[in-house]
Coordinates of C-alpha atoms and ligand atoms in Angstrom, one line a residue:
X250 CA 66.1 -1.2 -27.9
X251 CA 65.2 -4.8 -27.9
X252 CA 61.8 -4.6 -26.9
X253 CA 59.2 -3.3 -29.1
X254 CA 56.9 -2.4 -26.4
X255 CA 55.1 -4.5 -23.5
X256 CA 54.2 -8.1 -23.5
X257 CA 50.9 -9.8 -24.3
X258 CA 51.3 -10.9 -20.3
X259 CA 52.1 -8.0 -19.2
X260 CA 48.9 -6.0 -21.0
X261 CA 46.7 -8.5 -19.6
X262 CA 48.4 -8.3 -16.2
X263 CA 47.9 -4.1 -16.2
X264 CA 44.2 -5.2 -17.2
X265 CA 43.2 -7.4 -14.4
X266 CA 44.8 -5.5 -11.8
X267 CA 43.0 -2.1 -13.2
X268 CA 39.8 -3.8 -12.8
X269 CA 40.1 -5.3 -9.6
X270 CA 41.5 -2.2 -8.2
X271 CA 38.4 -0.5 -9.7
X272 CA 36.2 -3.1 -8.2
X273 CA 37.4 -2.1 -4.6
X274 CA 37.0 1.7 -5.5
X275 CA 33.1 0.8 -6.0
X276 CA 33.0 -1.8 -3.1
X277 CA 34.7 1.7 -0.9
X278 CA 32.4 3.9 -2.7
X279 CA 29.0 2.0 -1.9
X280 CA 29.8 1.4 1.4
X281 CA 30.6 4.9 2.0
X282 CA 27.7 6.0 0.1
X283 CA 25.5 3.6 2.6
X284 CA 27.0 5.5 5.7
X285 CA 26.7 9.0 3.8
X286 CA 23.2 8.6 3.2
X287 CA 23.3 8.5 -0.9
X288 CA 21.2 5.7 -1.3
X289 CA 18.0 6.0 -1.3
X290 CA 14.4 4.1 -2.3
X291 CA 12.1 4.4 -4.9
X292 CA 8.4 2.6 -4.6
X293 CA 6.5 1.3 -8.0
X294 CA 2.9 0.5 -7.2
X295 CA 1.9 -3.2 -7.5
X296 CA -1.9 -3.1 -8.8
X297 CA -4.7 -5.5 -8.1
X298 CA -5.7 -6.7 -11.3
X299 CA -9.1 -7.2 -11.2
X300 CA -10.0 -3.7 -9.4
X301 CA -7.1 -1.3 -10.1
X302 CA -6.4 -0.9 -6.7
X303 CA -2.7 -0.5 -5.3
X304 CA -2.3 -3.4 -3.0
X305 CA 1.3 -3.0 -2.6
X306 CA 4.8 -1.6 -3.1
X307 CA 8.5 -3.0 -4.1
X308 CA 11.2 -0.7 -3.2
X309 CA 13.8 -0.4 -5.4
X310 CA 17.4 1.0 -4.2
X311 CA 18.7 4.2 -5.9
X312 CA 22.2 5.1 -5.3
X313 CA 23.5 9.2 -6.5
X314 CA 27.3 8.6 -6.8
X315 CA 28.9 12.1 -6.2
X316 CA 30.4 12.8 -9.4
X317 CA 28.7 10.0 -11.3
X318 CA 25.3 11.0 -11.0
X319 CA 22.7 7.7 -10.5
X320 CA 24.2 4.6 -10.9
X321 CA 21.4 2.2 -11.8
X322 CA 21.2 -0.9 -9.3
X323 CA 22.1 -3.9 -11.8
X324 CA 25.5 -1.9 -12.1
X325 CA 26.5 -1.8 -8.3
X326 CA 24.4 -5.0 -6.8
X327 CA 26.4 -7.5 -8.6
X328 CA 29.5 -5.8 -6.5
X329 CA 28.0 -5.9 -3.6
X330 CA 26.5 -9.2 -3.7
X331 CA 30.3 -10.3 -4.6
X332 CA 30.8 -9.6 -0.2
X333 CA 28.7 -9.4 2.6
X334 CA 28.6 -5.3 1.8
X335 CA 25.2 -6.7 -0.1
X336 CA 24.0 -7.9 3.8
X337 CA 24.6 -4.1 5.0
X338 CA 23.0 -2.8 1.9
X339 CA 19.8 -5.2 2.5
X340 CA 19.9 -4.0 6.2
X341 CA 19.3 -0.6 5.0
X342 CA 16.5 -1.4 2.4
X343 CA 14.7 -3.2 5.2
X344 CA 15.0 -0.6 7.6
X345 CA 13.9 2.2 5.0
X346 CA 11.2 0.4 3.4
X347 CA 9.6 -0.7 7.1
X348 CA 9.7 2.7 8.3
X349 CA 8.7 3.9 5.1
X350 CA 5.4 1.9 5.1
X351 CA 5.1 2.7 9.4
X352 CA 4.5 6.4 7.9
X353 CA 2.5 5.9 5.5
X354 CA -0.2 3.7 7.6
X355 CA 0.1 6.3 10.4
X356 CA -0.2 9.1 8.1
X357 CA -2.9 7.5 5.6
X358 CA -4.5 5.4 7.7
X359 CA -6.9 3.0 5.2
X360 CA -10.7 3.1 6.0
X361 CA -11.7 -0.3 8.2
X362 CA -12.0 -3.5 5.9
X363 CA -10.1 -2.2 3.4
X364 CA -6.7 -4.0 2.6
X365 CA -4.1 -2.4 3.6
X366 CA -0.5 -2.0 1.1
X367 CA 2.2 -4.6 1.5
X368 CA 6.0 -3.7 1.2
X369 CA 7.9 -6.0 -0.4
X370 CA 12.1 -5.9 -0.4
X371 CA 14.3 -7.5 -2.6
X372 CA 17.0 -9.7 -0.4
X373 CA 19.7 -11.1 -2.0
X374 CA 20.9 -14.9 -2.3
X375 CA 23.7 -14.4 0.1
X376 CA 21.9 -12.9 2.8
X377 CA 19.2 -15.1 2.7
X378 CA 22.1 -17.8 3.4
X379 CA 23.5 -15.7 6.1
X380 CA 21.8 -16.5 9.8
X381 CA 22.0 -13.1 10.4
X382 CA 19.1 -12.6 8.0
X383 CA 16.1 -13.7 10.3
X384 CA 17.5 -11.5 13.4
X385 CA 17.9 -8.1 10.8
X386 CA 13.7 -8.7 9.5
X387 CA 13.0 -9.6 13.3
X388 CA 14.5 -6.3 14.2
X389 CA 13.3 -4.0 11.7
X390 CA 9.6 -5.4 12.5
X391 CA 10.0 -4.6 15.7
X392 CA 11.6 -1.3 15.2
X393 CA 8.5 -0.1 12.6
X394 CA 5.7 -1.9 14.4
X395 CA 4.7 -3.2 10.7
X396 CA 2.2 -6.1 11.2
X397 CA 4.8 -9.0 9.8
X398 CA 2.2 -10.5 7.1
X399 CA 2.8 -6.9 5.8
X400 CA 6.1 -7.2 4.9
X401 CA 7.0 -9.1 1.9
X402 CA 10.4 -10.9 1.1
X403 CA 11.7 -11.2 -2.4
X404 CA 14.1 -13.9 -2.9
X405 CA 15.6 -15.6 -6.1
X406 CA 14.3 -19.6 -7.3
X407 CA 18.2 -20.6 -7.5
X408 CA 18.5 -18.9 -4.2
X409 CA 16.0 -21.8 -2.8
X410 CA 17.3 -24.8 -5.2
X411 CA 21.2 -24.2 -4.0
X412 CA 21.2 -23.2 -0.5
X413 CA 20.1 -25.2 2.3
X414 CA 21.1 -22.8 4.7
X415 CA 18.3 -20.0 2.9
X416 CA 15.6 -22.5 3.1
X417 CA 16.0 -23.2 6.5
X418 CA 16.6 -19.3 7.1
X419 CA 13.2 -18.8 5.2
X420 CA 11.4 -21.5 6.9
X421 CA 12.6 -18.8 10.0
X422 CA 11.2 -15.6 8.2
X423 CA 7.5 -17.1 7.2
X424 CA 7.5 -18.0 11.2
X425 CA 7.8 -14.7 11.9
X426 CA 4.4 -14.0 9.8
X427 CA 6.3 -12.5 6.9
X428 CA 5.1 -13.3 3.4
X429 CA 7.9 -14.5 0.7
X430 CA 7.7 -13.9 -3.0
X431 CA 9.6 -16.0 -6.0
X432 CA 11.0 -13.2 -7.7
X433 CA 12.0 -13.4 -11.9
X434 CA 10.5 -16.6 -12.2
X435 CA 11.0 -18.6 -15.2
X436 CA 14.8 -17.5 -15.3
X437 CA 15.7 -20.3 -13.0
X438 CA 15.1 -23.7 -13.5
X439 CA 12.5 -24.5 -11.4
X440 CA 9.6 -26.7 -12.7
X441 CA 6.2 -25.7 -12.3
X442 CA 5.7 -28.9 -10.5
X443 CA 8.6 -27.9 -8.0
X444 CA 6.2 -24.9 -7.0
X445 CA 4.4 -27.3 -5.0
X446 CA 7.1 -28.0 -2.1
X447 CA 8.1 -24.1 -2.0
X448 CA 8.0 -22.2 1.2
X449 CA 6.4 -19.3 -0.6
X450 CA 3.2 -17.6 -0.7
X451 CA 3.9 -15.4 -4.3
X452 CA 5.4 -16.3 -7.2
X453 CA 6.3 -13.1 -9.7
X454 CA 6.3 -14.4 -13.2
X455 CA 9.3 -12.4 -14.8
X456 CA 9.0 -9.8 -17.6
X457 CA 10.5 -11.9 -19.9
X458 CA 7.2 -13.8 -20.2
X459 CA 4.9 -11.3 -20.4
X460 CA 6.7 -9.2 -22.9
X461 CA 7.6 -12.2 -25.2
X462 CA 5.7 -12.2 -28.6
X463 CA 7.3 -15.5 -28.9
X464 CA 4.6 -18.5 -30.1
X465 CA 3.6 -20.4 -26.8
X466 CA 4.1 -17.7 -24.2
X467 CA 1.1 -16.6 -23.5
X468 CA -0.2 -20.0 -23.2
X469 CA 3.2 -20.8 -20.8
X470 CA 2.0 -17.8 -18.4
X471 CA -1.6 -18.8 -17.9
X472 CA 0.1 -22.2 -17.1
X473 CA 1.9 -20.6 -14.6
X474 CA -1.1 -19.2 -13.1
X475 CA -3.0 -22.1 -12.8
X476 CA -0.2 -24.0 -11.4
X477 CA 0.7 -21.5 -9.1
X478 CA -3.2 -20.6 -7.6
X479 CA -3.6 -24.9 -7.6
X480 CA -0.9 -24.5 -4.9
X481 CA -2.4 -21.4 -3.1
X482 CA 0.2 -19.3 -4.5
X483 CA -0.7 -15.5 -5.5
X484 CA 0.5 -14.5 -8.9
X485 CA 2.5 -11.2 -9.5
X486 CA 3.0 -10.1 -13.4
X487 CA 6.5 -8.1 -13.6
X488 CA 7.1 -5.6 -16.6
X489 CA 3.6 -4.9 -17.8
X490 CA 4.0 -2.4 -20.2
X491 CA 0.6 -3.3 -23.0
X492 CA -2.8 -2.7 -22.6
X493 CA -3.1 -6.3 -24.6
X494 CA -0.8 -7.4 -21.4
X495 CA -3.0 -6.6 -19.0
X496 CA -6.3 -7.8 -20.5
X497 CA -4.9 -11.2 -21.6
X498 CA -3.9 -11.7 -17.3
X499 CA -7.1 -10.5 -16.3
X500 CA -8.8 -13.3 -18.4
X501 CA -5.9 -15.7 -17.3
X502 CA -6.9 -14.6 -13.6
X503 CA -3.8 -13.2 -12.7
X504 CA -4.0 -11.3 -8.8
X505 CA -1.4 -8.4 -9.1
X506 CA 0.8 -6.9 -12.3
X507 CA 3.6 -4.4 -11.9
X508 CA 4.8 -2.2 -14.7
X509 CA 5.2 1.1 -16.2
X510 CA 1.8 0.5 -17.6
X511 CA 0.6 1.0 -14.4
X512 CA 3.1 2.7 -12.3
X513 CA 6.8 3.4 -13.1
X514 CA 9.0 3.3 -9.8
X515 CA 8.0 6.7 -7.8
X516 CA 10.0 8.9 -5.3
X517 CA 8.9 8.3 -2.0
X518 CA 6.8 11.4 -1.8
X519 CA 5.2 10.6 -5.4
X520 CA 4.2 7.1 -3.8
X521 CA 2.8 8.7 -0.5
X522 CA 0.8 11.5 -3.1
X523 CA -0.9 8.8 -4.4
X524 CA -1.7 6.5 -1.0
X525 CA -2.8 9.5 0.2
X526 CA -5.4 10.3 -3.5
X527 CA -6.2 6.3 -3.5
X528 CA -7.4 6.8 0.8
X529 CA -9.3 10.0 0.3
X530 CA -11.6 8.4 -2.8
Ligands
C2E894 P1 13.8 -6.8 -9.9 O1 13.7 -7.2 -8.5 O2 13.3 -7.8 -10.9 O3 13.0 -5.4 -10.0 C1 12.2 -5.0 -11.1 C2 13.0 -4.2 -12.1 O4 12.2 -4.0 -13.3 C3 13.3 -2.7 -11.6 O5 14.5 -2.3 -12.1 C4 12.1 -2.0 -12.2 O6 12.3 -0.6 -12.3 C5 12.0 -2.6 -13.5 N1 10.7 -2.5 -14.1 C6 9.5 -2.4 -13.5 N2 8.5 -2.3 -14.4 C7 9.0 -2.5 -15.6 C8 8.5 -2.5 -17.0 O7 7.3 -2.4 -17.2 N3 9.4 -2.7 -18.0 C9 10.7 -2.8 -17.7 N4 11.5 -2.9 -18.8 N5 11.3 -2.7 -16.5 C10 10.4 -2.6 -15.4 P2 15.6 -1.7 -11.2 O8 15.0 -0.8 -10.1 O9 16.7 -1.1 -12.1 O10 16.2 -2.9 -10.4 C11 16.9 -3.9 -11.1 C12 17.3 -5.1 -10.2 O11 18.2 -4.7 -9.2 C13 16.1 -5.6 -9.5 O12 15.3 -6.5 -10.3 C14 16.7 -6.4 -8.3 O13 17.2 -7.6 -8.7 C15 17.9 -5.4 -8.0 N6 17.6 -4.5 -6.9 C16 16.9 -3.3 -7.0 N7 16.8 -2.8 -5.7 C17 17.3 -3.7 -4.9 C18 17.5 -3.7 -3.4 O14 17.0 -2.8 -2.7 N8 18.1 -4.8 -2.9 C19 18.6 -5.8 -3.7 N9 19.2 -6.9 -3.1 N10 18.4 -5.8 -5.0 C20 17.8 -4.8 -5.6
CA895 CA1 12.1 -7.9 -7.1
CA896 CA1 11.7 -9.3 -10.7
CA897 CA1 16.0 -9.3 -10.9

């Protein structure tokens, strides 16, 4: 025969069309494990620094693909977020995470004057740019009967910098009374001095920063801090994982930290086992 096997073009052809035909399969498979009910949320505790307590939750989506076991979010997000599936999928996390927290305040109700837990969602860049985004939180506040200020929206810094469209849709969402959060910041290349014109009410200093040993970090996060509470911004700490960690942001008068110092990401009935300990002390 004349040919010694396939061509170069050829190879590469078989290659791109076996991973886009792959990426529908998963695009199929999570909207199909949306409507199947395999998704489903996990809670890690956000702790007030100075006093310990739990002032709040993120929930963070879990997804058990049948015959793949759990498939970890960064590894099925991206795909959504790649068509509006990720709008349906944030749809669902809002609807969860509000009737979620609906049960826990009927079910723990907190002692009066105490604070009561925020929930905070993750919603992605492109929903935040779709108009259908202030209708969905509108919907699910009304379906839980959450007090809005409780609810608490995660968005992206490049999310804010790129679209127009999301900053008008979030100018929408803190009308309704809901409280946004910067999430991962420092990935992005916001200034601190940009902080100043942000709709936002929290900034979450990623995990980067607080884990880095690198020289000048430490310094860089207690910059952050200041900057941020100058501007009446609250200050989350992500990925606390060192008792040093948590020390150094206490004396840097950081408000919250998250990590699996404190709390890994718990089950929904581990999170509601430990409202229900915190209520009862
Ligand atoms: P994120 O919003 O920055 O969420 C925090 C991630 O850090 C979570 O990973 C959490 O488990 C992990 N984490 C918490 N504490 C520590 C720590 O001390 N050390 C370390 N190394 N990691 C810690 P997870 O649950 O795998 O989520 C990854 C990302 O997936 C999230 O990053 C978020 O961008 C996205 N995501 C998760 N759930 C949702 C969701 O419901 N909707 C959307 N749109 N995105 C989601
Ligand atoms: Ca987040
Ligand atoms: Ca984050
Ligand atoms: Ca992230």
């Amino acid at each position: 025969a004349k040919r010694q096997g396939r061509s170069r073009a050829e190879v590469f052809d078989d290659v791109l069309r076996a991973q886009l035909a792959e990426r529908a399969e998963l695009e199929a498979a999570i909207a199909a494990g949306l409507t199947n009910g395999e998704m489903e949320l996990h809670y890690q505790p956000v702790v007030d620094v100075a006093d310990d307590r739990v002032s709040g939750y993120e929930a963070l989506i879990r997804w058990q693909r049948p015959g793949h076991g759990w498939v970890a979010p960064d590894d099925f997000i991206p795909v959504a977020e790649a068509s509006s599936l990720i709008c349906d999928l944030d749809r669902w996390v809002l609807h969860e995470a509000t009737r979620q927290l609906a049960e826990w305040r009927r079910v723990h109700p907190a002692a009066p004057d105490t604070p009561e837990p925020t929930m905070a969602v993750n919603i992605s860049g492109r929903h935040l740019a779709d108009r259908s985004v202030v209708q969905d939180v509108a919907d699910v506040l009304a379906a839980s009967g959450l007090p809005p200020a409780l609810l608490v929206l995660e968005v992206t810094e490049t999310v804010l910098v790129d679209a127009p469209a999301a900053l008008d849709n979030l100018a929408a969402l803190r009308a309704l009374g809901t409280s946004v959060a910067i999430d991962d910041f420092g990935t992005g290349y916001t200034s601190i001095g940009q902080l100043r014109h942000m709709p936002v009410d929290t900034l979450k200093i990623d995990r980067s920063f607080i884990g880095s040993a690198e020289p000048g970090h430490e310094e860089l996060v207690a910059l952050i801090i200041r900057a941020a509470h100058t501007f009446g911004l609250t200050v989350v700490a992500e990925g606390v994982e060192e008792p040093a960690q948590l020390v150094r942001l206490l004396a840097d008068g950081c408000d919250h930290a998250q990590g699996y110092l404190l709390h890994r990401p718990l089950t929904a009935a581990d999170a509601g086992a430990l409202l229900a300990r915190v209520r009862s002390t």
